[in-house]
């Protein structure tokens, strides 16, 4: 098995705020992410596909197709958007990096299987900052 990855970027605004808590508790738990007037992050998204190379091409997946898929299905929907208000697949959820990564998995997993017979989605790695990131393996 070999693991093939594509990295994409997007910028988005959000806030983390639990409406059942006081402002003080929100600030205590979420820190600057609780700022009520929003703030942004430069997200870095790494999509990894696991498989074995197609004997006709040597590729597990055509990275041009994967890049296009990530752009049309994910980054076009979140780039320069407000994650709390503008993004259908996050509606009703906290705009955390965890929920965002799980939402991205749900969108991409069937679509990746549709563009290659030789691989399947292995992981979604999402950096909110260079030091804070999550990785989702679909379970
Ligand atoms: Ni934040």
CSV table of C-alpha atoms and ligand atoms in Angstrom, one decimal:
chain,number,residue,atom,x,y,z
A,1,UNK,CA,0.0,0.0,0.0
A,2,UNK,CA,1.1,3.5,-0.7
A,3,UNK,CA,-0.2,6.8,0.5
A,4,UNK,CA,-0.7,9.7,-1.8
A,5,UNK,CA,-1.5,13.2,-0.5
A,6,UNK,CA,-2.7,16.5,-1.9
A,7,UNK,CA,-2.4,19.8,0.1
A,8,UNK,CA,-4.8,22.7,-0.3
A,9,UNK,CA,-5.3,26.0,1.5
A,10,UNK,CA,-8.3,28.1,2.5
A,11,UNK,CA,-9.0,31.1,4.7
A,12,UNK,CA,-12.1,31.3,6.8
A,13,UNK,CA,-13.7,33.1,9.7
A,14,UNK,CA,-15.3,31.4,12.7
A,15,UNK,CA,-16.0,31.7,16.4
A,16,UNK,CA,-16.3,29.0,19.0
A,17,UNK,CA,-19.1,29.8,21.4
A,18,UNK,CA,-21.4,27.7,23.5
A,19,UNK,CA,-24.7,29.7,24.0
A,20,UNK,CA,-25.5,27.8,27.2
A,21,UNK,CA,-22.4,29.2,28.9
A,22,UNK,CA,-21.6,32.7,30.2
A,23,UNK,CA,-19.2,34.9,28.2
A,24,UNK,CA,-16.6,34.3,30.9
A,25,UNK,CA,-16.8,30.5,30.6
A,26,UNK,CA,-16.7,30.7,26.8
A,27,UNK,CA,-13.5,32.8,27.0
A,28,UNK,CA,-12.0,30.5,29.6
A,29,UNK,CA,-12.6,27.4,27.4
A,30,UNK,CA,-12.2,28.7,23.9
A,31,UNK,CA,-9.7,31.5,24.5
A,32,UNK,CA,-9.4,34.0,21.5
A,33,UNK,CA,-11.6,31.7,19.4
A,34,UNK,CA,-14.6,32.8,21.5
A,35,UNK,CA,-14.2,36.4,20.3
A,36,UNK,CA,-17.8,37.4,19.5
A,37,UNK,CA,-16.9,39.6,16.5
A,38,UNK,CA,-15.2,36.7,14.7
A,39,UNK,CA,-11.6,36.0,13.6
A,40,UNK,CA,-9.9,34.1,10.9
A,41,UNK,CA,-7.6,31.2,10.3
A,42,UNK,CA,-5.4,30.2,7.4
A,43,UNK,CA,-6.3,26.5,7.1
A,44,UNK,CA,-4.1,23.9,5.5
A,45,UNK,CA,-5.9,20.8,4.4
A,46,UNK,CA,-4.0,17.5,3.5
A,47,UNK,CA,-6.1,14.8,1.9
A,48,UNK,CA,-4.4,11.3,1.8
A,49,UNK,CA,-5.5,8.4,-0.4
A,50,UNK,CA,-4.3,4.9,0.3
A,51,UNK,CA,-4.0,2.3,-2.4
A,52,UNK,CA,-1.9,0.5,-4.9
A,53,UNK,CA,-0.8,1.9,-8.3
A,54,UNK,CA,-3.0,1.4,-11.4
A,55,UNK,CA,-0.8,-0.8,-13.7
A,56,UNK,CA,-1.8,1.4,-16.7
A,57,UNK,CA,-0.6,4.7,-15.2
A,58,UNK,CA,1.5,4.0,-12.1
A,59,UNK,CA,-0.9,6.3,-10.1
A,60,UNK,CA,-3.1,5.4,-7.2
A,61,UNK,CA,-5.1,8.5,-8.1
A,62,UNK,CA,-4.7,11.3,-10.6
A,63,UNK,CA,-3.6,14.2,-8.4
A,64,UNK,CA,-5.0,16.8,-10.8
A,65,UNK,CA,-8.4,15.2,-10.4
A,66,UNK,CA,-8.0,15.0,-6.6
A,67,UNK,CA,-7.1,18.7,-6.5
A,68,UNK,CA,-10.1,19.6,-8.6
A,69,UNK,CA,-12.3,17.5,-6.4
A,70,UNK,CA,-11.1,19.1,-3.2
A,71,UNK,CA,-11.5,22.6,-4.7
A,72,UNK,CA,-15.0,22.1,-6.1
A,73,UNK,CA,-16.4,20.1,-3.2
A,74,UNK,CA,-14.6,21.7,-0.2
A,75,UNK,CA,-12.4,24.8,-0.6
A,76,UNK,CA,-14.9,26.6,-2.9
A,77,UNK,CA,-17.5,26.1,-0.1
A,78,UNK,CA,-15.4,27.3,2.8
A,79,UNK,CA,-12.7,29.7,1.4
A,80,UNK,CA,-13.4,33.3,2.5
A,81,UNK,CA,-16.5,32.2,4.3
A,82,UNK,CA,-17.8,32.3,7.8
A,83,UNK,CA,-17.8,28.7,9.0
A,84,UNK,CA,-20.6,29.3,11.5
A,85,UNK,CA,-23.0,31.0,9.1
A,86,UNK,CA,-22.2,30.2,5.5
A,87,UNK,CA,-21.3,26.5,5.3
A,88,UNK,CA,-24.2,24.1,4.9
A,89,UNK,CA,-22.3,21.0,6.0
A,90,UNK,CA,-21.4,22.6,9.4
A,91,UNK,CA,-24.9,23.9,10.1
A,92,UNK,CA,-25.9,23.3,13.7
A,93,UNK,CA,-22.4,22.2,14.7
A,94,UNK,CA,-19.5,23.9,16.5
A,95,UNK,CA,-17.1,25.3,13.9
A,96,UNK,CA,-14.2,23.4,15.4
A,97,UNK,CA,-11.3,21.9,13.4
A,98,UNK,CA,-12.6,18.5,14.4
A,99,UNK,CA,-16.1,19.0,13.0
A,100,UNK,CA,-14.7,20.6,9.9
A,101,UNK,CA,-12.3,17.6,9.2
A,102,UNK,CA,-15.1,15.1,9.8
A,103,UNK,CA,-17.4,17.0,7.5
A,104,UNK,CA,-14.8,17.1,4.8
A,105,UNK,CA,-14.3,13.4,5.1
A,106,UNK,CA,-18.0,12.7,4.6
A,107,UNK,CA,-18.0,14.8,1.4
A,108,UNK,CA,-14.9,13.5,-0.1
A,109,UNK,CA,-14.9,9.8,0.8
A,110,UNK,CA,-17.5,8.6,-1.8
A,111,UNK,CA,-16.3,11.1,-4.4
A,112,UNK,CA,-12.7,9.8,-4.2
A,113,UNK,CA,-14.0,6.2,-4.6
A,114,UNK,CA,-15.8,7.4,-7.7
A,115,UNK,CA,-12.6,8.8,-9.4
A,116,UNK,CA,-10.2,5.9,-8.7
A,117,UNK,CA,-10.6,2.1,-8.5
A,118,UNK,CA,-7.1,1.8,-7.0
A,119,UNK,CA,-7.4,3.8,-3.8
A,120,UNK,CA,-9.7,5.1,-1.1
A,121,UNK,CA,-9.6,8.0,1.3
A,122,UNK,CA,-7.2,7.3,4.2
A,123,UNK,CA,-7.1,10.5,6.2
A,124,UNK,CA,-8.1,14.2,6.4
A,125,UNK,CA,-5.5,16.3,8.1
A,126,UNK,CA,-6.5,19.8,8.8
A,127,UNK,CA,-4.2,22.5,10.3
A,128,UNK,CA,-6.0,25.5,11.9
A,129,UNK,CA,-2.6,27.0,12.8
A,130,UNK,CA,0.9,25.6,12.1
A,131,UNK,CA,0.8,24.1,15.6
A,132,UNK,CA,-2.8,23.0,16.0
A,133,UNK,CA,-4.1,20.4,13.7
A,134,UNK,CA,-6.4,17.3,13.7
A,135,UNK,CA,-6.3,14.1,11.7
A,136,UNK,CA,-9.4,12.0,10.9
A,137,UNK,CA,-9.2,8.5,9.7
A,138,UNK,CA,-13.0,8.0,9.3
A,139,UNK,CA,-13.8,6.2,12.5
B,1,LIG,NI1,-10.4,30.2,16.0
